[in-house]
Short mmCIF file of C-alpha atoms and ligand atoms in Angstrom, two decimals:
data_model
loop_
_atom_site.label_atom_id
_atom_site.label_comp_id
_atom_site.label_asym_id
_atom_site.label_seq_id
_atom_site.Cartn_x
_atom_site.Cartn_y
_atom_site.Cartn_z
CA MET M 3 28.58 8.81 80.18
CA ALA M 4 26.75 6.64 77.71
CA PHE M 5 29.08 4.36 75.79
CA ASN M 6 27.46 4.50 72.39
CA LYS M 7 28.17 8.01 71.12
CA ARG M 8 29.10 6.81 67.68
CA VAL M 9 28.25 7.75 64.12
CA LYS M 10 27.26 4.85 61.87
CA ILE M 11 29.39 4.48 58.76
CA LYS M 12 26.32 4.56 56.53
CA GLU M 13 25.49 7.99 57.92
CA LEU M 14 29.08 9.20 57.56
CA LEU M 15 28.92 8.37 53.88
CA GLU M 16 25.54 10.00 53.32
CA LYS M 17 25.82 13.21 55.35
CA ASP M 18 28.45 15.92 55.55
CA TYR M 19 30.74 15.38 58.53
CA ALA M 20 33.76 17.21 57.05
CA ASP M 21 36.19 18.53 59.72
CA GLN M 22 34.08 17.23 62.59
CA ASP M 23 35.45 15.21 65.47
CA ILE M 24 33.51 11.98 65.72
CA THR M 25 33.70 8.40 67.01
CA ILE M 26 33.08 5.24 65.02
CA MET M 27 33.09 1.63 66.18
CA GLY M 28 33.41 -1.52 64.16
CA TRP M 29 35.45 -4.56 63.16
CA VAL M 30 38.75 -4.46 61.31
CA ARG M 31 38.50 -5.93 57.83
CA THR M 32 42.06 -5.19 56.74
CA LYS M 33 45.09 -3.26 57.92
CA ARG M 34 48.02 -2.02 55.82
CA SER M 35 51.00 -0.44 57.54
CA ASN M 36 54.26 1.17 56.62
CA LYS M 37 56.76 3.11 58.75
CA ASN M 38 54.79 6.34 58.62
CA VAL M 39 51.16 5.33 58.71
CA SER M 40 48.59 2.54 59.09
CA PHE M 41 45.38 2.28 57.07
CA ILE M 42 42.59 0.35 58.77
CA ALA M 43 39.41 -0.60 56.90
CA LEU M 44 36.63 -0.68 59.48
CA ASN M 45 33.14 -2.12 58.97
CA ASP M 46 30.29 -1.58 61.41
CA GLY M 47 27.55 -3.52 59.65
CA SER M 48 25.53 -0.47 58.64
CA SER M 49 26.79 -0.61 55.06
CA ILE M 50 28.67 -2.86 52.68
CA LYS M 51 31.26 -0.08 52.54
CA ASN M 52 34.21 -0.02 54.93
CA PHE M 53 35.51 3.25 56.33
CA GLN M 54 39.19 4.09 56.14
CA VAL M 55 40.90 4.98 59.41
CA VAL M 56 44.31 6.60 59.09
CA ALA M 57 46.56 6.03 62.11
CA ASP M 58 49.78 7.96 62.61
CA PRO M 59 52.25 5.97 64.77
CA ASN M 60 53.25 9.24 66.46
CA LEU M 61 49.72 9.55 67.87
CA ILE M 62 48.67 5.92 68.32
CA ASN M 63 50.98 3.63 70.23
CA GLU M 64 52.59 0.63 68.61
CA GLU M 65 50.94 -1.92 70.90
CA THR M 66 47.44 -0.68 70.02
CA LEU M 67 48.20 -0.66 66.30
CA LYS M 68 49.48 -4.21 66.56
CA LYS M 69 46.28 -5.37 68.23
CA ALA M 70 44.11 -3.67 65.58
CA SER M 71 44.36 -6.77 63.41
CA THR M 72 41.73 -8.35 61.14
CA GLY M 73 38.63 -9.24 63.17
CA ALA M 74 39.43 -7.03 66.16
CA CYS M 75 36.75 -4.62 67.36
CA LEU M 76 37.71 -0.95 67.68
CA LYS M 77 36.46 2.36 68.95
CA VAL M 78 38.10 5.13 66.93
CA SER M 79 37.85 8.89 67.50
CA GLY M 80 39.22 11.59 65.28
CA LYS M 81 38.53 14.09 62.53
CA ILE M 82 36.81 13.46 59.20
CA VAL M 83 39.07 14.73 56.41
CA THR M 84 39.25 14.55 52.64
CA SER M 85 41.08 11.39 51.65
CA GLN M 86 44.48 11.55 49.99
CA GLY M 87 43.96 8.09 48.51
CA SER M 88 41.85 7.13 45.52
CA GLY M 89 39.66 4.44 47.11
CA GLN M 90 37.41 6.78 49.09
CA GLN M 91 36.45 10.44 49.32
CA ILE M 92 36.72 10.89 53.06
CA GLU M 93 38.57 9.15 55.87
CA LEU M 94 39.05 9.40 59.61
CA ASN M 95 42.31 10.76 61.02
CA ALA M 96 42.53 8.86 64.28
CA SER M 97 43.43 10.77 67.42
CA LYS M 98 42.52 7.86 69.67
CA ILE M 99 42.01 4.12 69.12
CA GLU M 100 40.64 1.81 71.79
CA ILE M 101 40.69 -1.94 71.34
CA LEU M 102 37.25 -3.14 72.41
CA GLY M 103 37.99 -6.78 71.57
CA GLU M 104 41.15 -8.40 70.24
CA ALA M 105 41.20 -11.17 67.60
CA ASP M 106 44.33 -13.28 67.70
CA PRO M 107 45.52 -13.32 64.04
CA GLU M 108 46.86 -16.85 64.54
CA LYS M 109 43.44 -18.15 65.52
CA TYR M 110 40.81 -15.89 63.88
CA PRO M 111 39.20 -18.03 61.16
CA LEU M 112 38.12 -15.23 58.82
CA GLN M 113 40.91 -13.81 56.74
CA PRO M 114 40.66 -11.07 54.11
CA LYS M 115 40.98 -13.74 51.41
CA LYS M 116 37.91 -15.34 49.84
CA HIS M 117 36.43 -18.23 51.76
CA SER M 118 34.04 -20.77 50.24
CA LEU M 119 30.36 -20.58 51.20
CA GLU M 120 30.62 -24.17 52.47
CA PHE M 121 33.44 -23.21 54.83
CA LEU M 122 31.52 -20.14 56.01
CA ARG M 123 28.49 -22.31 56.78
CA GLU M 124 30.65 -24.17 59.30
CA ILE M 125 31.42 -20.88 61.02
CA ALA M 126 27.93 -19.40 60.76
CA HIS M 127 28.56 -17.55 64.04
CA LEU M 128 31.21 -15.43 62.28
CA ARG M 129 30.05 -15.32 58.67
CA VAL M 130 27.85 -12.27 59.31
CA ARG M 131 31.15 -10.34 59.37
CA THR M 132 31.79 -10.97 55.67
CA ASN M 133 30.69 -8.71 52.81
CA THR M 134 28.45 -11.38 51.30
CA PHE M 135 26.55 -12.22 54.47
CA GLY M 136 26.34 -8.61 55.60
CA ALA M 137 24.67 -7.84 52.27
CA VAL M 138 22.35 -10.87 52.44
CA PHE M 139 21.10 -10.02 55.92
CA ARG M 140 20.58 -6.34 55.17
CA VAL M 141 18.54 -7.31 52.09
CA ARG M 142 16.64 -9.90 54.14
CA HIS M 143 15.74 -7.20 56.65
CA ALA M 144 14.57 -4.81 53.93
CA LEU M 145 12.35 -7.51 52.42
CA ALA M 146 10.78 -8.32 55.81
CA PHE M 147 10.14 -4.64 56.40
CA ALA M 148 8.60 -4.27 52.93
CA VAL M 149 6.25 -7.18 53.65
CA HIS M 150 4.86 -5.39 56.70
CA LYS M 151 4.74 -2.06 54.89
CA TYR M 152 2.87 -3.48 51.92
CA PHE M 153 0.17 -5.10 54.00
CA ASN M 154 -0.11 -2.25 56.48
CA ASP M 155 -0.57 0.25 53.65
CA LYS M 156 -3.34 -1.96 52.23
CA GLY M 157 -5.20 -2.21 55.55
CA PHE M 158 -4.26 -5.81 56.38
CA PHE M 159 -3.82 -6.84 60.03
CA TYR M 160 -0.82 -8.82 61.25
CA ILE M 161 -2.02 -11.91 63.14
CA HIS M 162 0.34 -13.98 65.28
CA THR M 163 -0.76 -17.55 64.72
CA PRO M 164 0.39 -20.26 67.14
CA ILE M 165 3.68 -22.09 66.79
CA ILE M 166 2.42 -25.11 68.72
CA THR M 167 -0.66 -26.74 67.23
CA ALA M 168 -2.57 -29.99 67.24
CA SER M 169 -3.20 -30.00 63.49
CA ASP M 170 -1.23 -30.59 60.32
CA ALA M 171 -2.59 -28.01 57.89
CA GLU M 172 -0.90 -29.42 54.81
CA GLY M 173 -1.73 -33.01 55.74
CA ALA M 174 1.74 -34.19 54.79
CA GLY M 175 2.42 -35.61 58.24
CA GLU M 176 5.95 -34.20 58.34
CA THR M 177 5.74 -32.50 61.72
CA PHE M 178 8.06 -32.14 64.69
CA LYS M 179 6.43 -33.45 67.86
CA VAL M 180 6.12 -31.25 70.94
CA THR M 181 6.08 -33.02 74.28
CA THR M 182 7.34 -32.74 77.86
CA PHE M 183 7.44 -36.53 78.28
CA ASP M 184 10.58 -38.31 79.34
CA LEU M 185 11.12 -40.11 76.04
CA LYS M 186 12.65 -43.12 77.76
CA ASN M 187 9.64 -43.56 79.98
CA PRO M 188 6.41 -42.01 78.64
CA PRO M 189 3.12 -42.77 80.44
CA LEU M 190 1.16 -45.50 78.68
CA THR M 191 -2.54 -46.26 78.34
CA PRO M 192 -3.80 -49.70 79.51
CA ASP M 193 -3.42 -51.02 75.94
CA GLY M 194 0.23 -49.92 75.76
CA LYS M 195 -0.03 -46.75 73.64
CA ILE M 196 1.57 -43.44 74.61
CA ASP M 197 -0.91 -41.64 76.86
CA TYR M 198 -1.01 -38.12 75.43
CA LYS M 199 -3.82 -37.24 77.83
CA ALA M 200 -1.06 -37.13 80.46
CA ASP M 201 1.13 -34.79 78.37
CA PHE M 202 1.40 -31.00 78.84
CA PHE M 203 -1.41 -30.07 76.45
CA GLU M 204 -3.42 -33.24 77.21
CA ARG M 205 -3.19 -34.14 73.53
CA GLU M 206 -0.66 -34.80 70.81
CA THR M 207 0.92 -31.57 69.56
CA ASN M 208 3.49 -30.50 66.99
CA LEU M 209 5.26 -27.44 65.63
CA THR M 210 3.14 -25.72 63.01
CA VAL M 211 3.72 -26.34 59.28
CA SER M 212 1.61 -23.30 58.35
CA GLY M 213 -0.42 -20.56 60.03
CA GLN M 214 -3.12 -20.77 57.39
CA LEU M 215 -5.94 -22.49 59.27
CA GLU M 216 -5.81 -19.99 62.15
CA GLY M 217 -5.30 -17.24 59.56
CA GLU M 218 -8.60 -18.25 57.96
CA LEU M 219 -10.37 -17.95 61.32
CA ALA M 220 -9.03 -14.41 61.72
CA ALA M 221 -9.98 -13.42 58.16
CA MET M 222 -13.59 -14.35 58.95
CA GLY M 223 -13.84 -11.27 61.16
CA LEU M 224 -10.99 -8.93 60.23
CA ALA M 225 -11.38 -9.64 56.49
CA ASP M 226 -7.78 -8.94 55.41
CA ILE M 227 -5.02 -10.46 57.54
CA TYR M 228 -1.52 -11.87 57.17
CA THR M 229 0.80 -13.96 59.26
CA PHE M 230 4.59 -13.86 59.06
CA GLY M 231 6.18 -16.45 61.28
CA PRO M 232 8.38 -19.49 61.51
CA THR M 233 7.10 -22.82 60.21
CA PHE M 234 8.61 -26.26 60.64
CA ARG M 235 8.73 -29.27 58.38
CA ALA M 236 10.42 -32.55 59.16
CA GLU M 237 10.80 -33.52 55.51
CA ASN M 238 14.13 -35.18 54.89
CA SER M 239 14.94 -33.00 51.86
CA ASN M 240 18.60 -32.21 51.46
CA THR M 241 18.15 -29.70 48.63
CA THR M 242 19.26 -26.13 48.07
CA ARG M 243 15.57 -25.06 48.41
CA HIS M 244 14.46 -26.74 51.64
CA LEU M 245 14.85 -25.88 55.31
CA ALA M 246 13.36 -27.68 58.31
CA GLU M 247 12.68 -24.26 59.88
CA PHE M 248 11.65 -21.49 57.52
CA TRP M 249 9.61 -18.30 57.62
CA MET M 250 6.37 -17.96 55.73
CA ILE M 251 4.17 -14.99 54.88
CA GLU M 252 0.53 -15.99 54.65
CA PRO M 253 -2.13 -13.44 53.75
CA GLU M 254 -5.75 -14.57 53.97
CA MET M 255 -8.60 -12.49 52.57
CA ALA M 256 -12.37 -12.69 52.89
CA PHE M 257 -14.32 -11.76 49.74
CA TYR M 258 -11.48 -12.89 47.42
CA ASP M 259 -11.76 -15.43 44.63
CA ALA M 260 -8.93 -17.22 42.84
CA GLU M 261 -8.29 -14.34 40.43
CA ASP M 262 -8.26 -11.71 43.20
CA ASN M 263 -5.73 -13.94 44.97
CA GLN M 264 -3.47 -14.13 41.89
CA ASP M 265 -3.65 -10.37 41.38
CA LEU M 266 -2.67 -9.71 44.99
CA ALA M 267 0.20 -12.21 44.95
CA GLU M 268 1.67 -10.73 41.75
CA ASP M 269 1.35 -7.15 42.97
CA PHE M 270 2.83 -8.06 46.36
CA LEU M 271 5.88 -9.83 44.91
CA LYS M 272 6.58 -6.94 42.54
CA TYR M 273 6.27 -4.43 45.36
CA ILE M 274 8.66 -6.12 47.77
CA ILE M 275 11.25 -6.80 45.06
CA SER M 276 11.07 -3.14 43.92
CA TYR M 277 11.44 -2.05 47.53
CA ALA M 278 14.69 -4.01 47.85
CA LEU M 279 15.95 -2.68 44.51
CA GLU M 280 15.36 0.89 45.67
CA ASN M 281 16.55 0.55 49.24
CA CYS M 282 19.45 -1.90 48.98
CA LYS M 283 21.29 -0.59 45.93
CA ASP M 284 24.86 -1.04 47.21
CA ASP M 285 24.17 -4.50 48.59
CA ILE M 286 22.35 -5.76 45.48
CA GLU M 287 25.08 -4.37 43.19
CA PHE M 288 27.63 -6.24 45.29
CA LEU M 289 25.54 -9.43 45.19
CA ASP M 290 25.08 -9.02 41.43
CA LYS M 291 28.88 -9.09 40.95
CA ARG M 292 29.20 -12.01 43.35
CA ALA M 293 26.58 -13.98 41.41
CA GLU M 294 28.28 -13.13 38.13
CA GLU M 295 31.58 -14.53 39.42
CA GLU M 296 29.83 -17.67 40.60
CA GLU M 297 28.05 -18.08 37.25
CA SER M 298 31.33 -17.84 35.37
CA THR M 299 32.55 -20.98 37.13
CA LYS M 300 29.57 -22.98 35.82
CA LYS M 301 29.29 -24.83 32.52
CA ALA M 302 27.79 -22.74 29.72
CA ASP M 303 24.46 -24.60 29.61
CA LYS M 304 23.96 -24.23 33.37
CA ARG M 305 24.46 -20.48 33.39
CA SER M 306 21.43 -18.23 33.67
CA GLU M 307 20.81 -15.88 30.78
CA MET M 308 20.34 -12.78 32.91
CA GLY M 309 22.38 -11.36 35.75
CA LEU M 310 20.83 -10.80 39.17
CA LEU M 311 19.91 -7.15 38.61
CA GLY M 312 18.49 -7.96 35.17
CA ARG M 313 16.38 -10.76 36.64
CA LEU M 314 14.96 -8.59 39.41
CA GLN M 315 14.11 -5.77 37.02
CA PHE M 316 12.55 -8.23 34.61
CA VAL M 317 10.24 -9.68 37.26
CA VAL M 318 9.14 -6.23 38.40
CA GLU M 319 8.43 -4.99 34.87
CA ASN M 320 6.71 -7.96 33.23
CA GLU M 321 3.36 -9.61 33.69
CA PHE M 322 3.52 -13.11 35.11
CA GLN M 323 2.35 -15.86 32.76
CA ARG M 324 -0.89 -17.42 34.02
CA LEU M 325 -1.98 -20.87 32.88
CA THR M 326 -3.73 -23.94 34.23
CA TYR M 327 -2.08 -27.17 35.30
CA THR M 328 -3.81 -28.89 32.36
CA GLU M 329 -2.29 -26.41 29.89
CA ALA M 330 1.11 -26.81 31.56
CA ILE M 331 0.94 -30.60 31.19
CA ASP M 332 0.37 -30.13 27.44
CA VAL M 333 3.37 -27.83 27.17
CA LEU M 334 5.56 -30.26 29.11
CA LYS M 335 4.34 -33.36 27.27
CA ASN M 336 5.13 -31.81 23.91
CA SER M 337 8.44 -30.32 24.99
CA ASN M 338 11.76 -31.40 23.55
CA TYR M 339 12.90 -32.17 27.08
CA ASN M 340 10.15 -34.77 27.40
CA LYS M 341 10.66 -36.19 23.90
CA LYS M 342 14.42 -36.41 24.25
CA LYS M 343 14.07 -37.81 27.79
CA LYS M 344 15.99 -34.94 29.33
CA PHE M 345 13.59 -34.87 32.29
CA GLN M 346 14.39 -37.28 35.08
CA TYR M 347 10.62 -37.76 35.52
CA LEU M 348 8.94 -37.94 32.11
CA ILE M 349 5.47 -36.43 31.79
CA GLU M 350 3.09 -39.08 30.48
CA ASN M 351 -0.30 -38.57 32.11
CA TRP M 352 -2.51 -35.83 33.42
CA GLY M 353 -2.62 -35.98 37.21
CA VAL M 354 1.07 -36.33 38.09
CA ASP M 355 2.65 -33.89 40.50
CA LEU M 356 5.16 -31.53 38.91
CA GLN M 357 8.79 -31.88 39.93
CA SER M 358 11.03 -28.88 40.28
CA GLU M 359 12.68 -29.75 36.90
CA HIS M 360 9.27 -29.30 35.23
CA GLU M 361 8.55 -26.06 37.05
CA ARG M 362 11.91 -24.67 36.06
CA TYR M 363 11.48 -25.77 32.44
CA LEU M 364 8.21 -23.81 32.22
CA VAL M 365 9.73 -20.69 33.77
CA GLU M 366 13.27 -20.71 32.43
CA LYS M 367 13.01 -22.40 29.03
CA HIS M 368 9.45 -22.09 27.80
CA PHE M 369 7.84 -18.86 29.05
CA LYS M 370 11.02 -17.20 30.29
CA LYS M 371 9.12 -15.32 32.99
CA PRO M 372 7.43 -16.03 36.33
CA VAL M 373 4.48 -18.39 35.98
CA ILE M 374 1.24 -18.65 37.96
CA LEU M 375 -0.02 -22.21 37.61
CA THR M 376 -3.65 -22.77 38.59
CA ASP M 377 -6.31 -25.44 38.89
CA TYR M 378 -4.33 -28.52 39.89
CA PRO M 379 -5.80 -32.01 40.22
CA LYS M 380 -7.48 -32.29 43.61
CA GLU M 381 -5.60 -35.52 44.41
CA ILE M 382 -2.25 -33.75 44.68
CA LYS M 383 -3.45 -30.75 46.73
CA ALA M 384 -4.59 -30.08 50.30
CA PHE M 385 -8.12 -30.68 51.59
CA TYR M 386 -9.03 -27.01 52.04
CA MET M 387 -8.78 -25.94 48.38
CA ARG M 388 -11.98 -24.97 46.61
CA GLN M 389 -13.33 -27.68 44.32
CA ASN M 390 -13.89 -26.65 40.72
CA ASP M 391 -17.06 -27.55 38.81
CA ASP M 392 -15.21 -30.15 36.69
CA GLY M 393 -15.05 -32.42 39.76
CA LYS M 394 -11.36 -33.08 39.07
CA THR M 395 -9.46 -29.92 39.86
CA VAL M 396 -9.22 -27.38 42.70
CA ALA M 397 -8.69 -23.60 42.67
CA ALA M 398 -5.00 -23.89 43.59
CA MET M 399 -2.25 -21.52 42.54
CA ASP M 400 1.50 -22.02 42.64
CA ILE M 401 3.85 -19.24 41.59
CA LEU M 402 7.06 -20.38 39.96
CA PHE M 403 10.20 -18.22 39.76
CA PRO M 404 13.34 -18.52 37.65
CA GLY M 405 16.15 -20.33 39.45
CA ILE M 406 13.84 -21.18 42.35
CA GLY M 407 10.81 -23.11 41.13
CA GLU M 408 7.84 -22.84 43.52
CA ILE M 409 8.00 -19.67 45.60
CA VAL M 410 4.29 -19.30 46.48
CA GLY M 411 1.59 -21.87 47.14
CA GLY M 412 -2.02 -20.87 47.72
CA SER M 413 -5.66 -21.26 46.71
CA GLN M 414 -9.21 -20.11 46.97
CA ARG M 415 -10.61 -21.99 49.97
CA GLU M 416 -13.59 -24.34 50.01
CA GLU M 417 -16.23 -22.21 51.72
CA ARG M 418 -19.14 -24.66 51.25
CA LEU M 419 -19.63 -26.75 54.40
CA ASP M 420 -21.00 -29.85 52.69
CA LEU M 421 -18.28 -30.08 50.05
CA LEU M 422 -15.52 -29.36 52.59
CA THR M 423 -16.76 -32.00 55.04
CA LYS M 424 -17.04 -34.56 52.25
CA ARG M 425 -13.51 -33.87 51.03
CA MET M 426 -12.11 -34.11 54.56
CA GLU M 427 -13.79 -37.45 55.06
CA GLU M 428 -12.39 -38.71 51.74
CA MET M 429 -8.91 -37.66 52.86
CA ASN M 430 -9.26 -39.09 56.39
CA ILE M 431 -9.01 -35.73 58.09
CA PRO M 432 -10.79 -35.86 61.46
CA THR M 433 -13.79 -33.54 61.14
CA GLU M 434 -14.65 -33.68 64.88
CA GLU M 435 -11.21 -32.43 65.91
CA MET M 436 -11.46 -29.65 63.33
CA TRP M 437 -14.86 -28.46 64.56
CA TRP M 438 -13.54 -24.93 64.98
CA TYR M 439 -12.38 -24.80 61.35
CA LEU M 440 -15.71 -26.11 60.10
CA ASP M 441 -17.56 -23.57 62.28
CA THR M 442 -16.33 -20.78 59.95
CA ARG M 443 -18.30 -22.51 57.18
CA ARG M 444 -21.30 -23.02 59.48
CA PHE M 445 -21.56 -19.41 60.53
CA GLY M 446 -21.22 -16.55 58.07
CA SER M 447 -19.14 -18.36 55.47
CA THR M 448 -17.93 -16.41 52.43
CA PRO M 449 -15.62 -16.90 49.45
CA HIS M 450 -12.06 -16.36 50.65
CA ALA M 451 -8.53 -17.06 49.51
CA GLY M 452 -4.91 -16.82 50.53
CA PHE M 453 -1.38 -17.93 49.82
CA GLY M 454 1.96 -18.66 51.45
CA LEU M 455 5.24 -17.10 50.33
CA GLY M 456 8.36 -18.94 51.48
CA PHE M 457 10.42 -16.05 52.82
CA GLU M 458 13.83 -17.71 52.36
CA ARG M 459 13.00 -18.64 48.76
CA LEU M 460 12.22 -14.96 48.17
CA VAL M 461 15.50 -13.90 49.81
CA LEU M 462 17.30 -16.49 47.68
CA PHE M 463 15.80 -14.96 44.56
CA VAL M 464 16.55 -11.35 45.48
CA THR M 465 20.12 -11.96 46.67
CA GLY M 466 21.05 -14.37 43.87
CA MET M 467 22.53 -16.79 46.38
CA GLY M 468 22.55 -20.44 45.30
CA ASN M 469 21.69 -22.23 48.55
CA ILE M 470 18.85 -21.56 50.97
CA ARG M 471 21.24 -22.27 53.88
CA ASP M 472 22.99 -19.02 53.01
CA VAL M 473 19.99 -16.69 53.38
CA ILE M 474 18.96 -17.52 56.96
CA ALA M 475 21.36 -16.76 59.79
CA PHE M 476 21.34 -20.17 61.45
CA PRO M 477 19.87 -22.78 59.11
CA ARG M 478 18.09 -25.88 60.35
CA THR M 479 18.39 -28.83 57.98
CA PRO M 480 18.65 -32.60 58.49
CA GLY M 481 21.63 -33.17 60.77
CA HIS M 482 22.24 -29.49 61.40
CA ALA M 483 21.04 -27.55 64.44
CA GLU M 484 24.27 -26.00 65.67
CA PHE M 485 24.54 -22.35 66.68
O1 4AD S 111 3.02 -24.72 49.29
P1 4AD S 111 3.03 -24.71 50.80
O2 4AD S 111 3.22 -26.00 51.49
O3 4AD S 111 1.67 -23.99 51.21
C1 4AD S 111 1.19 -23.84 52.48
O4 4AD S 111 1.77 -24.12 53.49
C2 4AD S 111 -0.13 -23.12 52.50
N1 4AD S 111 -0.76 -23.39 53.81
C3 4AD S 111 0.07 -21.66 52.26
C4 4AD S 111 -1.22 -20.87 52.26
O5 4AD S 111 -2.00 -21.02 51.35
N2 4AD S 111 -1.44 -20.05 53.26
O6 4AD S 111 4.18 -23.71 51.28
C5 4AD S 111 4.17 -22.36 50.88
C6 4AD S 111 5.55 -21.93 50.44
C7 4AD S 111 6.12 -22.70 49.26
O7 4AD S 111 5.64 -22.21 48.05
C8 4AD S 111 7.61 -22.47 49.44
O8 4AD S 111 7.98 -21.18 48.94
C9 4AD S 111 7.76 -22.43 50.94
O9 4AD S 111 6.50 -22.16 51.49
N3 4AD S 111 8.25 -23.71 51.46
C10 4AD S 111 9.50 -23.91 51.93
N4 4AD S 111 10.56 -23.09 52.02
C11 4AD S 111 11.70 -23.58 52.56
N5 4AD S 111 11.83 -24.85 53.01
C12 4AD S 111 10.79 -25.72 52.94
N6 4AD S 111 10.92 -26.96 53.43
C13 4AD S 111 9.56 -25.26 52.38
N7 4AD S 111 8.34 -25.82 52.18
C14 4AD S 111 7.57 -24.86 51.63
MG1 MG S 112 3.26 -25.98 47.73
#
């Protein structure tokens, strides 16, 4: 007989199983016992809600009840009845309990008490069994699903761009190398350099920092595409917003200009956030309370004005503020923060890159809503962005979110072969090696645009968690690749 004849707790709570004999399986969160009865709160991951199992010591032997301790995994059969207690409407009267896996109470690290997020990060293999991480990963799933649904409904095609590449799309040089060489003894050329011709791919390769360049190739035939895959950056940033391995969603559209791109990005973000609000109510309500508790431990001036639910609703219901980099520099230059030297990096001249303190000032203090910043100086942006007529700026767009800063980076692309080649030469990007990229501008070029949404930054925003390491199951950051 098949083992898994179980009802998921989520389904038990949504459908009518009154008086039926059923089986549930899950992990013990808590157990309370007295002489006459034991109450076991079981969680099977399907919902933030536990299900109450009532065990009568006349039916379930003492040894089994003893082993049904916090963390143990159980298979419980019995009848669904109306609960006598006040915490729940229905419960399961156990006729049989099987211990699928014990958890020695002396050694099991997760106790019903509250653990710090830092401690839970050290036991990332077990933290998925807590309320907070269960909620985070269910919301993360819903957001990923909504991404695919949004694009599928709009007629976009999902392209799987390569993980191993020979290019560095963002030109930042912060890539992880891919090689099969014995690092102690790599083959050398006659002049003593590492001989990549002898390596697996017969050239130097790295893990991708972005699927954009290949995405552009696909858009030049399928018109509307998106990628959604892992990307890797070896930047040594120990912040609450950076991972060395993160997931990025990158749509790329032929026949789109900068404004079309902004409209799509805004509509897309609102759609996926609404989807989570509608489909993850219990989890987001739980996370809202969690965030509120965390906020209350902060100093008054560090607290955010809105709660999590309020923030999500606000983003869905309000238009994003659109302005150019040049306008933003004026706002920042004239701000009290600049005048009173509250910024760590003061804004003095046009042309400087914005730090996250500036982005957050614009979003959280000045406009108090998400901001789409456009038309950045070409010197601080990638080679592929379309050059504006002023000769100084490019058709870039960054979307800035409260509490996060940059969540999206994108642009209209330079579709004119001569201007693109010239810019690549100025930036020392090898045009011969990128012949395939330039071919799209040689043959049937067209205005096109796209953007990249950092998936973990989105999950951070929607779950109200404070650290990006807490929204991906097994985070990769400098010094951390366990699990
Ligand atoms: O702004 P970025 O570097 O843009 C690109 O990679 C473009 N090729 C995207 C495109 O136009 N198709 O990265 C895009 C987004 C950022 O806005 C941020 O949300 C996220 O990716 N991101 C990171 N997220 C977590 N950890 C990191 N180290 C990140 N670096 C970027
Ligand atoms: Mg960026």
